[in-house]
Each structure stands twice: as C-alpha cells, then as structure tokens.
Amino acid sequence: MTQRFQSYIDGQWVAGSTAAQDENPSDLATPVGDYASLDAAQVRDAIAAAAASQRSWSLSTPQQRADALDFVGSEILARKEELGRLLAMEEGKTLPESIGEAARAGQIFKFFAGEALRIPGEKLASTRPGVEVEITREPVGVVGIIAPWNFPLAIPAWKIAPALAYGNSVVFKPAEIVPGCAWALAEILSRAGLPAGAFNLVIGSGRVVGQALVEDPRVNALTFTGSVRTGNALLQQAAARGLKIQLEMGGKNPLVVLADADLEKAVEIAVNGAYFSTGQRCTASSRLIVQAPVYEEFIARARKRLASLKVGHALTSGIDIGPVASAEQLATDLSYLDIARQEGAELLCGGEQLELDTRGHYLSPALVAALPEHRIAREEVFGPVAAVLRADDYEHALALANDTEFGLCAGIATTSLKYATHFKRHAEVGMVMVNLPTAGVDPHVPFGGRKASSYGPREQGRYAVEFYTTVKTAYTSA
Ligand code: NAD
C-alpha cells in the first residue's frame, strides 16, 4: 500500500479533491505514494489560518521560536537517513546526496533557531535634543513560499526556518513532484509547538495553488525559487499589487579553466559541478570555458572521467548519478541535445537514455563542444548536460563567462592569484568560486545572484532578515 501525502491547514491534515501519483524516477513501476491537489478555496482557508495566527505567533518570545525551530532541526538530523531515503526515491538524487541534503535542512533549522534569539536592532541619538531613535525589525506577516523540486528539503528549510524565526506565519507550496518531502517536513513542524495556522502546507499545482497565493491580498510577502519563466510572471503580478517578493531563478553558470590550473583537480571540479545531483542544480557548472592550450587535454580527461561515472537507481550504493527527476525534465534534456546537434554543436559523449534493471528516467552525462551563440551554451537545460567552450586567454574567458543573461554563480580553476583575484571582482554573479565546484555552498552565508537569476534580497545566513522582516523607526521624547 502506498502512502498518501496530505496537506496541512490550520493544524489539521486535509485531503484534496484529486489524486495523483508521486512517481519514483528510478523505478516507475513502484511509486512513492500519492497526493491530492488542493483547490483555490482550500488555499484561501490556509491563508486565512495563517493570517489569524499571525498576531499570536509574532508575539511569541524569541525563546519559543528558537525552541520550535531547534526541535525541527534536531528531529531532521536524527532522521536524516530515513528522510534522505524518501528524498532519493522521490527526486532521484543518490542516497548519499539525499542524506546530505536532509542533514543540511536540519542544520538550517538549527541556524535559524539561533537567529531567532539574535534579531537585530539599533538605538541612536537623534539629531534633535532630548529625542532617542530606535530601529527595530518586525515580521512582514503572512509569507507565501513557492518551492521547486530539485532540493525538496533544503530549499523549503531555508525559506520556512527564517520566516518562522522572525515571527511570520507561513503558507508553503511545494513543487508537484515532491509532495512526500514536503509532507515529512510538515509532519515534523506539526509537532513543534507552533500555534495552529502558523505553518500550513498546501499541495497542488502552480496554476491553482501557486496562483491563489500570489493573488491573495492577505499574503504579505512571497518567496519563490524556480524557473525564470514562472518567476517573471509572478513578479509582474506582485508588482501590480505591491507585494513584497523575492525570486531565485535559473542559472547558466560558467566554470573557467585556465591553462595554469591543476588539470586533474579542474576536471574533478567540473564533473562534480556539472553532473552531480544529475545536473539539476541552479548552481550547476553548465558552461565549461577552457583556455585553448589545455582545451583538448581537458576534454580527453573529462570524457574519461564521465565514462567512469555510474548512472543508476538512486538507492543503489556506489552509483554517482541518479535518474533525471521527471519525464518532463528528461524530454527537455533530450530536446536541448537535439537542438545542439541541429545548430552544429558536437556531442562529445553521453546523452543516451539508459535501460537499467528498473525502468526510470536514466540519461548518461552529456558533454557538448559548443560555440558561445549555441542555445546549449546560453539557456539553462537543468540536466546532466554541459557545454564546453574554448577561450583564447583569461580576458576572453572572463568575457565569455559574463556573456549571459544569468548571474547566479561563476567559478575559476587556476593557480594564479592574479587571475583568481581579478575574477572574484569582475565575474557578474552573486557567488564566485575559486578552485571549487560552482555548486556547493555554505548555509550560513548569503545565497543568490544577479541579472535574470535573482530578484530581491539574498536568502540564507543573517542576510535572510532583510526579506522576512520590515524595519520600523521609532522616535521618543522623554
Ligand atoms: P518551476 O518554475 O516550473 O516551478 C517552481 C514552483 O513554481 C513550483 O512549485 C510550481 O508548482 C510553481 N508554479 C508554476 N507555475 C506557477 C504559477 N503560474 N503561479 C504560481 N506558482 C507556479 O521550476 P521547477 O521546474 O520546479 O524548478 C527548476 C528551476 O528552479 C530551474 O530553473 C532552477 O534553476 C531553479 N532553481 C533556482 C534556484 C536558486 O536558488 N536560484 C534553486 C533551485 C532551483
């Protein structure tokens, strides 16, 4: 019997109207469970519950909030293997990657448990005699959260935890294909001592459930992670009604490999950044920009390394890459490989659908030699697919790295302090890596990008306070 993943509204588990299957991309014959989509009226119930509980939760003490978040973090950490297994089955990341993500989610809750006790403020002398000025931070109110499928525990954690830490109530909408992880998080939150309505889970489609969140005037702030297309549509609607919004969207992240790099290390960084987690990371190194003197050698070594990677069922030990998360994403990956061929790019290796013991969305990691104008080198694919470009020298490589509408993350592999320093300053991105994969970040520092990749304040670390609070300036005369 499969499990049914329900929504959670005003402290109650709620069934939706329609049933849909929660697929296991490693084994289509064995679904993870099923879930029901909510309708717009049910989402409005969740928003009403969040609005009703807002005042009491915003008046809770920092210690109460810290205790609730610490409870959630501790339980996630204690159950990271079990939660990681659910994540691996549902999203298709390898089991070690999935357990690592579960642990990260636990750490994020614990980090914000601490932040709940450290809500910053300032007190200044006024420019007028006998007057004092205080600057305090207050909750924004009801926060709507719309999340993607590729980090189904960590991304919800880095939105839910700060929202609650700073005294907001939450209505959380997960992506359609990962209701199980969302349900597991909600189940833990349901036992954390929050007042009914402070946290609500609304499972369902973007068109119905997501839209109901962006349209409702009782939602005071909306945080979204997902595609540029959806993010931009939400931004228009948010602007029309003056809704505070934060968007984290796509990337086409460059990794520059200079001729002076330690090539073995550079290949490892490239392969990790481009293909681990099946390339389904917004920070994936999907554009490898290699300086001409080492271009051929880099490709030869990368092909050898890619041939050694094992693609398989997410729960099988010893595999490096799990399946693509959905049939839709697999179709996108394959269509980009077709477009690349049609445009004259050269498929160097991979890009084949694999038939394994279980029927799943398996694709071998693909490396494509491309020109900067090819779509495979410009658009986000979001799969185990990377384009490799040739650069004449450092300046050319930097220009190629910045020649993109995106600006999430950029990396450089080099032994030169001069180029590393210059690249850190001149890469037009929110995050930059030297001799590290573009994917893989710390939870206690800001996360986010520039250009089409992001909109609004940064997420994570202390910087999360910007989005989840509003500033008040108070003047007092004795
Ligand atoms: P998506 O835009 O299709 O969906 C994201 C979420 O938006 C889902 O919950 C979906 O149901 C919802 N949604 C869809 N249409 C909507 C609508 N009209 N109104 C309201 N909500 C709607 O993205 P995805 O396929 O789930 O995720 C992949 C994308 O996420 C990639 O582009 C990736 O780069 C990006 N991503 C970005 C970051 C980051 O931090 N920058 C992190 C992870 C993923």
Short mmCIF file of C-alpha atoms and ligand atoms in Angstrom, two decimals:
data_model
loop_
_atom_site.label_atom_id
_atom_site.label_comp_id
_atom_site.label_asym_id
_atom_site.label_seq_id
_atom_site.Cartn_x
_atom_site.Cartn_y
_atom_site.Cartn_z
CA MET A 1 0.00 0.00 0.00
CA THR A 2 1.42 3.40 -0.92
CA GLN A 3 1.36 6.40 1.34
CA ARG A 4 -0.97 9.34 0.82
CA PHE A 5 0.67 12.71 1.35
CA GLN A 6 -1.85 15.23 2.64
CA SER A 7 -1.84 18.97 3.08
CA TYR A 8 -1.81 20.66 6.48
CA ILE A 9 -4.08 23.63 7.17
CA ASP A 10 -4.80 25.35 10.50
CA GLY A 11 -3.36 22.45 12.48
CA GLN A 12 -5.36 19.77 10.60
CA TRP A 13 -4.41 17.25 7.91
CA VAL A 14 -6.50 17.94 4.84
CA ALA A 15 -7.34 15.78 1.82
CA GLY A 16 -7.57 17.40 -1.60
CA SER A 17 -10.03 16.80 -4.37
CA THR A 18 -7.98 14.86 -6.95
CA ALA A 19 -5.49 12.00 -6.57
CA ALA A 20 -2.16 12.00 -8.37
CA GLN A 21 0.76 9.63 -8.20
CA ASP A 22 4.07 10.58 -6.56
CA GLU A 23 6.44 8.99 -9.03
CA ASN A 24 9.75 7.29 -8.29
CA PRO A 25 12.02 8.36 -11.19
CA SER A 26 14.38 5.42 -10.51
CA ASP A 27 11.59 2.87 -10.81
CA LEU A 28 8.38 3.93 -12.49
CA ALA A 29 6.70 0.65 -11.52
CA THR A 30 6.99 1.48 -7.80
CA PRO A 31 5.51 4.89 -6.99
CA VAL A 32 6.44 6.54 -3.70
CA GLY A 33 2.87 7.39 -2.80
CA ASP A 34 0.09 9.61 -3.93
CA TYR A 35 -1.17 13.05 -3.10
CA ALA A 36 -4.20 15.19 -3.73
CA SER A 37 -4.17 18.69 -5.15
CA LEU A 38 -5.94 21.39 -3.23
CA ASP A 39 -8.35 23.76 -4.90
CA ALA A 40 -8.17 27.54 -4.62
CA ALA A 41 -10.78 27.69 -1.83
CA GLN A 42 -8.67 25.38 0.33
CA VAL A 43 -5.60 27.56 -0.25
CA ARG A 44 -7.65 30.57 0.84
CA ASP A 45 -8.51 28.62 4.04
CA ALA A 46 -4.79 28.14 4.66
CA ILE A 47 -4.09 31.84 4.09
CA ALA A 48 -6.95 32.75 6.46
CA ALA A 49 -5.49 30.43 9.12
CA ALA A 50 -2.03 31.95 8.66
CA ALA A 51 -3.44 35.47 8.93
CA ALA A 52 -5.43 34.55 12.06
CA SER A 53 -2.41 33.03 13.82
CA GLN A 54 -0.06 35.81 12.74
CA ARG A 55 -0.55 38.02 15.78
CA SER A 56 -0.06 35.33 18.42
CA TRP A 57 2.97 33.89 16.64
CA SER A 58 4.52 37.32 16.11
CA LEU A 59 4.14 37.93 19.86
CA SER A 60 5.76 34.61 20.81
CA THR A 61 9.06 35.04 22.61
CA PRO A 62 12.32 34.54 20.74
CA GLN A 63 12.92 31.57 23.04
CA GLN A 64 9.63 29.92 21.97
CA ARG A 65 10.56 30.35 18.32
CA ALA A 66 14.09 29.14 18.91
CA ASP A 67 12.80 26.05 20.73
CA ALA A 68 10.35 25.20 17.93
CA LEU A 69 12.99 25.53 15.22
CA ASP A 70 15.56 23.65 17.26
CA PHE A 71 13.08 20.81 17.73
CA VAL A 72 12.55 20.60 13.96
CA GLY A 73 16.29 20.77 13.23
CA SER A 74 17.13 18.10 15.80
CA GLU A 75 14.49 15.71 14.52
CA ILE A 76 15.53 16.14 10.89
CA LEU A 77 19.14 15.47 11.83
CA ALA A 78 18.21 12.43 13.89
CA ARG A 79 16.15 11.05 10.98
CA LYS A 80 18.41 12.15 8.12
CA GLU A 81 18.86 8.60 6.73
CA GLU A 82 15.12 7.94 6.62
CA LEU A 83 14.30 11.39 5.19
CA GLY A 84 17.19 11.09 2.75
CA ARG A 85 15.75 7.80 1.54
CA LEU A 86 12.37 9.39 0.89
CA LEU A 87 14.09 12.25 -0.96
CA ALA A 88 16.16 9.83 -3.06
CA MET A 89 13.07 7.84 -4.01
CA GLU A 90 11.02 10.88 -4.88
CA GLU A 91 13.54 13.21 -6.57
CA GLY A 92 16.18 10.73 -7.73
CA LYS A 93 19.32 12.13 -6.08
CA THR A 94 21.75 9.44 -4.96
CA LEU A 95 21.24 8.29 -1.38
CA PRO A 96 24.44 9.98 -0.04
CA GLU A 97 23.44 13.25 -1.76
CA SER A 98 19.93 12.94 -0.36
CA ILE A 99 21.08 12.22 3.19
CA GLY A 100 23.44 15.18 2.88
CA GLU A 101 20.54 17.38 1.82
CA ALA A 102 18.41 16.18 4.75
CA ALA A 103 21.27 16.99 7.13
CA ARG A 104 21.60 20.43 5.53
CA ALA A 105 17.89 21.07 6.12
CA GLY A 106 18.35 20.15 9.79
CA GLN A 107 21.34 22.47 10.12
CA ILE A 108 19.39 25.32 8.55
CA PHE A 109 16.59 24.97 11.11
CA LYS A 110 19.18 24.97 13.88
CA PHE A 111 20.93 28.03 12.44
CA PHE A 112 17.67 29.98 12.42
CA ALA A 113 16.82 28.72 15.91
CA GLY A 114 19.89 30.71 16.93
CA GLU A 115 18.96 33.69 14.76
CA ALA A 116 15.54 33.88 16.45
CA LEU A 117 17.45 34.88 19.59
CA ARG A 118 19.54 37.48 17.77
CA ILE A 119 17.01 39.64 15.93
CA PRO A 120 18.98 42.80 15.29
CA GLY A 121 18.01 46.36 16.17
CA GLU A 122 19.70 49.72 16.74
CA LYS A 123 19.37 52.64 19.08
CA LEU A 124 20.82 56.01 18.05
CA ALA A 125 20.91 59.51 19.42
CA SER A 126 18.57 61.78 17.47
CA THR A 127 19.72 64.89 15.64
CA ARG A 128 17.23 66.70 17.92
CA PRO A 129 17.90 67.31 21.63
CA GLY A 130 16.11 65.02 24.10
CA VAL A 131 14.98 62.57 21.44
CA GLU A 132 16.00 58.93 21.00
CA VAL A 133 15.67 56.89 17.85
CA GLU A 134 15.20 53.13 17.80
CA ILE A 135 15.27 50.93 14.73
CA THR A 136 13.55 47.59 15.15
CA ARG A 137 12.61 44.72 12.88
CA GLU A 138 9.09 43.30 12.82
CA PRO A 139 7.63 40.31 10.97
CA VAL A 140 6.24 41.04 7.49
CA GLY A 141 3.14 38.96 8.26
CA VAL A 142 1.92 36.03 6.16
CA VAL A 143 4.69 34.65 3.96
CA GLY A 144 3.84 32.56 0.90
CA ILE A 145 6.53 30.09 -0.10
CA ILE A 146 6.69 28.54 -3.58
CA ALA A 147 9.48 25.98 -3.97
CA PRO A 148 10.99 23.94 -6.84
CA TRP A 149 11.56 20.18 -6.87
CA ASN A 150 15.33 19.93 -7.08
CA PHE A 151 16.12 20.49 -3.35
CA PRO A 152 12.85 19.34 -1.80
CA LEU A 153 14.08 19.51 1.81
CA ALA A 154 16.83 22.15 1.81
CA ILE A 155 15.07 24.92 -0.15
CA PRO A 156 11.83 24.72 1.88
CA ALA A 157 14.01 24.69 5.02
CA TRP A 158 15.88 27.86 4.05
CA LYS A 159 12.58 29.64 3.49
CA ILE A 160 10.38 28.19 6.27
CA ALA A 161 13.01 28.46 9.03
CA PRO A 162 13.77 32.21 8.69
CA ALA A 163 10.10 33.02 8.05
CA LEU A 164 9.15 31.42 11.39
CA ALA A 165 12.27 32.63 13.23
CA TYR A 166 11.35 36.27 12.57
CA GLY A 167 7.72 35.76 13.64
CA ASN A 168 5.91 35.33 10.31
CA SER A 169 3.27 32.72 9.60
CA VAL A 170 3.74 30.51 6.57
CA VAL A 171 1.79 29.01 3.69
CA PHE A 172 4.16 26.63 1.88
CA LYS A 173 3.52 25.27 -1.61
CA PRO A 174 5.99 22.57 -2.73
CA ALA A 175 6.60 21.55 -6.34
CA GLU A 176 4.14 18.99 -7.70
CA ILE A 177 6.60 16.10 -8.00
CA VAL A 178 7.93 16.19 -4.41
CA PRO A 179 4.89 16.12 -2.10
CA GLY A 180 6.45 13.42 0.11
CA CYS A 181 9.37 15.52 1.35
CA ALA A 182 7.02 18.46 1.93
CA TRP A 183 4.63 16.25 3.89
CA ALA A 184 7.52 14.86 6.00
CA LEU A 185 8.68 18.38 6.86
CA ALA A 186 5.13 19.45 7.70
CA GLU A 187 4.64 16.39 9.88
CA ILE A 188 7.67 17.38 11.98
CA LEU A 189 6.57 21.03 12.10
CA SER A 190 3.10 19.89 13.23
CA ARG A 191 4.71 18.61 16.46
CA ALA A 192 6.99 21.60 17.08
CA GLY A 193 4.65 23.55 19.35
CA LEU A 194 3.59 26.20 16.83
CA PRO A 195 0.09 27.67 17.20
CA ALA A 196 -2.42 26.21 14.71
CA GLY A 197 -2.18 28.14 11.42
CA ALA A 198 1.37 29.44 11.91
CA PHE A 199 2.59 26.85 9.41
CA ASN A 200 0.45 25.49 6.56
CA LEU A 201 1.29 23.11 3.73
CA VAL A 202 -0.71 23.44 0.51
CA ILE A 203 0.00 20.73 -2.06
CA GLY A 204 -1.13 21.22 -5.63
CA SER A 205 -0.43 22.76 -8.99
CA GLY A 206 1.31 26.04 -9.68
CA ARG A 207 -1.60 27.18 -11.77
CA VAL A 208 -4.16 26.76 -8.97
CA VAL A 209 -2.35 26.69 -5.62
CA GLY A 210 0.59 28.94 -6.56
CA GLN A 211 -1.72 31.46 -8.23
CA ALA A 212 -4.03 31.56 -5.21
CA LEU A 213 -1.00 32.57 -3.11
CA VAL A 214 0.17 35.38 -5.34
CA GLU A 215 -3.32 36.79 -5.81
CA ASP A 216 -4.48 36.89 -2.19
CA PRO A 217 -4.09 40.30 -0.51
CA ARG A 218 -3.66 38.62 2.89
CA VAL A 219 -0.27 37.26 1.73
CA ASN A 220 2.22 39.98 2.70
CA ALA A 221 5.37 38.57 1.13
CA LEU A 222 6.10 35.84 -1.41
CA THR A 223 9.38 33.95 -1.74
CA PHE A 224 9.82 31.87 -4.88
CA THR A 225 12.52 29.56 -6.20
CA GLY A 226 12.04 28.07 -9.64
CA SER A 227 12.32 28.86 -13.31
CA VAL A 228 12.82 32.30 -14.84
CA ARG A 229 9.58 31.93 -16.76
CA THR A 230 7.42 31.37 -13.68
CA GLY A 231 9.41 33.86 -11.59
CA ASN A 232 8.96 36.66 -14.10
CA ALA A 233 5.23 36.01 -14.35
CA LEU A 234 4.95 36.18 -10.55
CA LEU A 235 6.99 39.39 -10.49
CA GLN A 236 4.52 41.11 -12.82
CA GLN A 237 1.59 40.09 -10.64
CA ALA A 238 3.41 41.08 -7.45
CA ALA A 239 4.27 44.49 -8.88
CA ALA A 240 0.64 45.06 -9.85
CA ARG A 241 -0.47 44.69 -6.22
CA GLY A 242 2.65 45.94 -4.42
CA LEU A 243 3.52 42.53 -2.97
CA LYS A 244 6.98 42.12 -1.43
CA ILE A 245 8.65 39.38 -3.47
CA GLN A 246 11.94 37.51 -3.60
CA LEU A 247 12.84 35.37 -6.61
CA GLU A 248 15.64 32.82 -7.02
CA MET A 249 15.65 31.50 -10.55
CA GLY A 250 17.82 29.84 -13.14
CA GLY A 251 21.50 29.86 -13.93
CA LYS A 252 23.93 29.11 -16.74
CA ASN A 253 26.94 29.08 -14.51
CA PRO A 254 30.40 29.27 -16.07
CA LEU A 255 33.45 27.41 -14.82
CA VAL A 256 36.62 28.91 -16.33
CA VAL A 257 39.57 26.53 -16.58
CA LEU A 258 42.83 28.41 -17.20
CA ALA A 259 45.93 26.87 -18.73
CA ASP A 260 47.77 27.17 -15.41
CA ALA A 261 45.14 25.13 -13.49
CA ASP A 262 45.83 21.82 -11.81
CA LEU A 263 44.04 19.94 -14.60
CA GLU A 264 43.16 16.85 -12.62
CA LYS A 265 41.55 19.00 -9.95
CA ALA A 266 39.86 21.17 -12.59
CA VAL A 267 38.24 18.12 -14.23
CA GLU A 268 37.02 16.88 -10.88
CA ILE A 269 35.56 20.30 -10.07
CA ALA A 270 33.90 20.47 -13.48
CA VAL A 271 32.41 16.98 -13.29
CA ASN A 272 31.17 17.50 -9.73
CA GLY A 273 29.70 20.93 -10.53
CA ALA A 274 28.11 19.97 -13.83
CA TYR A 275 26.78 16.46 -13.27
CA PHE A 276 26.34 15.59 -9.60
CA SER A 277 22.73 15.72 -8.44
CA THR A 278 22.06 14.81 -12.10
CA GLY A 279 22.98 18.38 -13.09
CA GLN A 280 19.69 19.54 -11.59
CA ARG A 281 21.12 22.37 -9.53
CA CYS A 282 20.59 26.05 -10.22
CA THR A 283 24.30 26.47 -9.47
CA ALA A 284 25.41 23.65 -11.84
CA SER A 285 28.52 24.40 -13.95
CA SER A 286 26.73 24.03 -17.25
CA ARG A 287 29.23 26.19 -19.21
CA LEU A 288 32.82 24.96 -19.06
CA ILE A 289 35.10 27.64 -20.54
CA VAL A 290 38.54 26.19 -21.15
CA GLN A 291 41.66 28.06 -22.23
CA ALA A 292 42.97 26.91 -25.62
CA PRO A 293 46.32 25.34 -24.55
CA VAL A 294 44.56 22.82 -22.28
CA TYR A 295 41.23 22.53 -24.15
CA GLU A 296 41.93 19.16 -25.86
CA GLU A 297 43.55 17.67 -22.79
CA PHE A 298 40.68 18.85 -20.58
CA ILE A 299 38.14 17.23 -22.89
CA ALA A 300 40.08 13.96 -23.06
CA ARG A 301 40.28 13.78 -19.27
CA ALA A 302 36.66 14.84 -18.79
CA ARG A 303 35.44 12.15 -21.21
CA LYS A 304 37.42 9.51 -19.36
CA ARG A 305 36.06 10.66 -16.01
CA LEU A 306 32.48 10.78 -17.33
CA ALA A 307 32.81 7.26 -18.71
CA SER A 308 33.73 6.10 -15.20
CA LEU A 309 30.58 7.53 -13.61
CA LYS A 310 27.84 5.05 -12.76
CA VAL A 311 24.28 6.10 -13.51
CA GLY A 312 21.66 4.12 -11.62
CA HIS A 313 18.79 3.70 -9.20
CA ALA A 314 19.07 6.41 -6.56
CA LEU A 315 19.08 3.85 -3.74
CA THR A 316 21.80 1.62 -5.22
CA SER A 317 25.07 2.01 -3.39
CA GLY A 318 28.09 3.02 -5.43
CA ILE A 319 26.25 5.00 -8.09
CA ASP A 320 27.35 8.53 -8.92
CA ILE A 321 24.31 9.90 -10.75
CA GLY A 322 20.66 9.11 -10.21
CA PRO A 323 17.88 9.43 -12.77
CA VAL A 324 16.50 12.67 -14.17
CA ALA A 325 13.69 13.75 -11.84
CA SER A 326 10.74 13.56 -14.24
CA ALA A 327 9.65 12.57 -17.75
CA GLU A 328 9.15 16.27 -18.50
CA GLN A 329 12.70 17.19 -17.47
CA LEU A 330 14.11 14.24 -19.42
CA ALA A 331 12.25 15.42 -22.54
CA THR A 332 13.74 18.91 -22.02
CA ASP A 333 17.27 17.48 -21.68
CA LEU A 334 16.89 15.38 -24.85
CA SER A 335 15.39 18.25 -26.81
CA TYR A 336 18.33 20.52 -25.92
CA LEU A 337 20.71 17.82 -27.16
CA ASP A 338 18.76 17.70 -30.44
CA ILE A 339 18.87 21.48 -30.77
CA ALA A 340 22.62 21.39 -30.09
CA ARG A 341 23.14 18.89 -32.92
CA GLN A 342 20.94 20.89 -35.29
CA GLU A 343 22.89 24.08 -34.53
CA GLY A 344 26.21 22.36 -35.26
CA ALA A 345 27.48 21.70 -31.74
CA GLU A 346 29.33 18.41 -31.28
CA LEU A 347 28.15 15.82 -28.76
CA LEU A 348 31.43 14.55 -27.30
CA CYS A 349 29.95 11.87 -25.08
CA GLY A 350 26.82 10.72 -23.25
CA GLY A 351 23.30 12.00 -23.83
CA GLU A 352 21.90 8.48 -24.19
CA GLN A 353 18.81 7.18 -22.49
CA LEU A 354 19.81 4.13 -20.48
CA GLU A 355 17.84 0.95 -19.93
CA LEU A 356 18.66 -0.42 -16.49
CA ASP A 357 17.14 -3.13 -14.28
CA THR A 358 14.31 -0.84 -13.33
CA ARG A 359 12.51 1.42 -15.79
CA GLY A 360 13.37 5.04 -14.95
CA HIS A 361 14.40 8.38 -16.44
CA TYR A 362 18.07 7.50 -16.92
CA LEU A 363 20.38 9.65 -19.04
CA SER A 364 24.14 9.32 -19.39
CA PRO A 365 26.05 12.55 -18.63
CA ALA A 366 26.48 14.56 -21.83
CA LEU A 367 29.35 16.86 -22.79
CA VAL A 368 28.85 19.08 -25.83
CA ALA A 369 31.52 21.14 -27.62
CA ALA A 370 29.69 24.36 -28.45
CA LEU A 371 30.10 27.91 -29.65
CA PRO A 372 29.03 30.82 -27.44
CA GLU A 373 25.99 31.51 -29.63
CA HIS A 374 24.60 27.96 -29.46
CA ARG A 375 21.49 27.64 -27.33
CA ILE A 376 23.06 24.78 -25.36
CA ALA A 377 25.70 27.32 -24.23
CA ARG A 378 23.19 30.05 -23.37
CA GLU A 379 19.99 28.51 -21.97
CA GLU A 380 19.51 26.57 -18.77
CA VAL A 381 18.95 22.86 -19.51
CA PHE A 382 18.77 21.68 -15.88
CA GLY A 383 20.02 18.17 -16.53
CA PRO A 384 23.27 16.17 -16.75
CA VAL A 385 24.33 18.20 -19.76
CA ALA A 386 27.26 20.65 -20.01
CA ALA A 387 28.62 22.73 -22.87
CA VAL A 388 32.36 23.24 -23.27
CA LEU A 389 33.65 26.43 -24.90
CA ARG A 390 37.18 27.36 -25.98
CA ALA A 391 38.73 30.64 -24.77
CA ASP A 392 41.88 32.27 -26.18
CA ASP A 393 43.11 33.80 -22.94
CA TYR A 394 41.94 34.96 -19.50
CA GLU A 395 40.26 38.14 -20.79
CA HIS A 396 38.36 36.15 -23.41
CA ALA A 397 37.33 33.58 -20.79
CA LEU A 398 36.06 36.31 -18.46
CA ALA A 399 34.11 37.94 -21.30
CA LEU A 400 32.53 34.57 -22.18
CA ALA A 401 31.74 33.91 -18.51
CA ASN A 402 29.85 37.22 -18.27
CA ASP A 403 28.19 36.87 -21.68
CA THR A 404 24.90 35.52 -20.30
CA GLU A 405 21.54 36.78 -19.12
CA PHE A 406 22.12 34.87 -15.85
CA GLY A 407 24.30 35.80 -12.88
CA LEU A 408 23.97 33.21 -10.15
CA CYS A 409 27.40 31.65 -9.71
CA ALA A 410 30.76 31.51 -11.52
CA GLY A 411 33.92 29.54 -10.90
CA ILE A 412 37.55 29.60 -11.95
CA ALA A 413 40.19 26.88 -11.79
CA THR A 414 43.63 28.47 -11.71
CA THR A 415 46.87 28.55 -9.73
CA SER A 416 47.26 32.29 -10.41
CA LEU A 417 46.46 34.61 -7.53
CA LYS A 418 46.30 37.49 -10.02
CA TYR A 419 43.58 35.89 -12.16
CA ALA A 420 41.70 34.46 -9.19
CA THR A 421 41.56 37.90 -7.57
CA HIS A 422 40.52 39.62 -10.79
CA PHE A 423 37.84 37.01 -11.48
CA LYS A 424 36.35 37.30 -7.98
CA ARG A 425 35.96 41.04 -8.55
CA HIS A 426 34.76 41.02 -12.17
CA ALA A 427 32.51 37.97 -12.50
CA GLU A 428 28.97 39.42 -12.75
CA VAL A 429 27.37 37.00 -10.32
CA GLY A 430 26.15 36.72 -6.76
CA MET A 431 28.52 33.88 -5.82
CA VAL A 432 32.00 33.10 -7.07
CA MET A 433 34.21 30.04 -6.53
CA VAL A 434 37.96 29.64 -6.89
CA ASN A 435 39.11 26.05 -7.39
CA LEU A 436 35.74 24.78 -6.16
CA PRO A 437 32.64 23.49 -7.98
CA THR A 438 30.10 26.23 -8.73
CA ALA A 439 27.52 24.08 -6.91
CA GLY A 440 28.01 23.54 -3.20
CA VAL A 441 27.52 26.41 -0.78
CA ASP A 442 27.54 27.05 2.96
CA PRO A 443 24.23 27.52 4.81
CA HIS A 444 25.30 30.46 7.00
CA VAL A 445 26.21 32.99 4.29
CA PRO A 446 24.12 34.76 1.63
CA PHE A 447 22.87 32.81 -1.38
CA GLY A 448 21.62 34.43 -4.57
CA GLY A 449 22.54 36.02 -7.84
CA ARG A 450 22.32 38.98 -10.20
CA LYS A 451 20.76 39.68 -13.59
CA ALA A 452 17.97 37.27 -14.58
CA SER A 453 18.91 34.79 -11.83
CA SER A 454 17.53 36.63 -8.82
CA TYR A 455 15.31 39.44 -7.67
CA GLY A 456 15.10 40.94 -4.20
CA PRO A 457 17.19 40.40 -1.09
CA ARG A 458 19.54 37.43 -0.66
CA GLU A 459 18.49 34.21 1.04
CA GLN A 460 20.23 32.34 3.87
CA GLY A 461 22.50 33.33 6.71
CA ARG A 462 21.97 36.60 8.56
CA TYR A 463 21.02 38.28 5.27
CA ALA A 464 17.67 36.44 5.32
CA VAL A 465 16.49 39.01 7.86
CA GLU A 466 16.08 41.56 5.03
CA PHE A 467 13.25 39.71 3.33
CA TYR A 468 11.48 38.24 6.34
CA THR A 469 11.26 41.42 8.40
CA THR A 470 10.20 45.01 7.94
CA VAL A 471 12.05 47.88 9.58
CA LYS A 472 10.42 50.35 11.97
CA THR A 473 11.99 53.61 13.15
CA ALA A 474 10.62 54.90 16.48
CA TYR A 475 11.32 58.37 17.95
CA THR A 476 10.87 59.01 21.69
CA SER A 477 10.99 62.24 23.63
CA ALA A 478 11.13 61.88 27.41
P1 NAD B 1 9.04 25.98 -11.96
O1 NAD B 1 9.15 27.44 -12.18
O2 NAD B 1 8.40 25.17 -13.01
O3 NAD B 1 8.23 25.69 -10.63
C1 NAD B 1 8.62 26.24 -9.39
C2 NAD B 1 7.41 26.32 -8.49
O4 NAD B 1 6.50 27.28 -9.05
C3 NAD B 1 6.62 25.03 -8.37
O5 NAD B 1 6.17 24.86 -7.04
C4 NAD B 1 5.46 25.25 -9.32
O6 NAD B 1 4.32 24.49 -8.98
C5 NAD B 1 5.21 26.73 -9.11
N1 NAD B 1 4.47 27.37 -10.21
C6 NAD B 1 4.46 27.03 -11.51
N2 NAD B 1 3.63 27.85 -12.21
C7 NAD B 1 3.13 28.74 -11.32
C8 NAD B 1 2.23 29.83 -11.42
N3 NAD B 1 1.70 30.18 -12.57
N4 NAD B 1 1.94 30.53 -10.31
C9 NAD B 1 2.49 30.21 -9.11
N5 NAD B 1 3.34 29.17 -8.96
C10 NAD B 1 3.66 28.44 -10.04
O7 NAD B 1 10.52 25.45 -11.62
P2 NAD B 1 10.96 23.93 -11.31
O8 NAD B 1 10.96 23.18 -12.58
O9 NAD B 1 10.20 23.38 -10.15
O10 NAD B 1 12.45 24.15 -10.80
C11 NAD B 1 13.54 24.25 -11.65
C12 NAD B 1 14.01 25.68 -11.74
O11 NAD B 1 14.31 26.18 -10.44
C13 NAD B 1 15.30 25.83 -12.52
O12 NAD B 1 15.18 26.94 -13.40
C14 NAD B 1 16.33 26.12 -11.46
O13 NAD B 1 17.46 26.85 -11.89
C15 NAD B 1 15.54 26.88 -10.47
N6 NAD B 1 16.18 26.86 -9.17
C16 NAD B 1 16.76 28.00 -8.72
C17 NAD B 1 17.42 28.03 -7.51
C18 NAD B 1 18.03 29.29 -7.00
O14 NAD B 1 18.17 29.42 -5.80
N7 NAD B 1 18.41 30.23 -7.85
C19 NAD B 1 17.48 26.87 -6.72
C20 NAD B 1 16.88 25.71 -7.21
C21 NAD B 1 16.22 25.72 -8.44
#
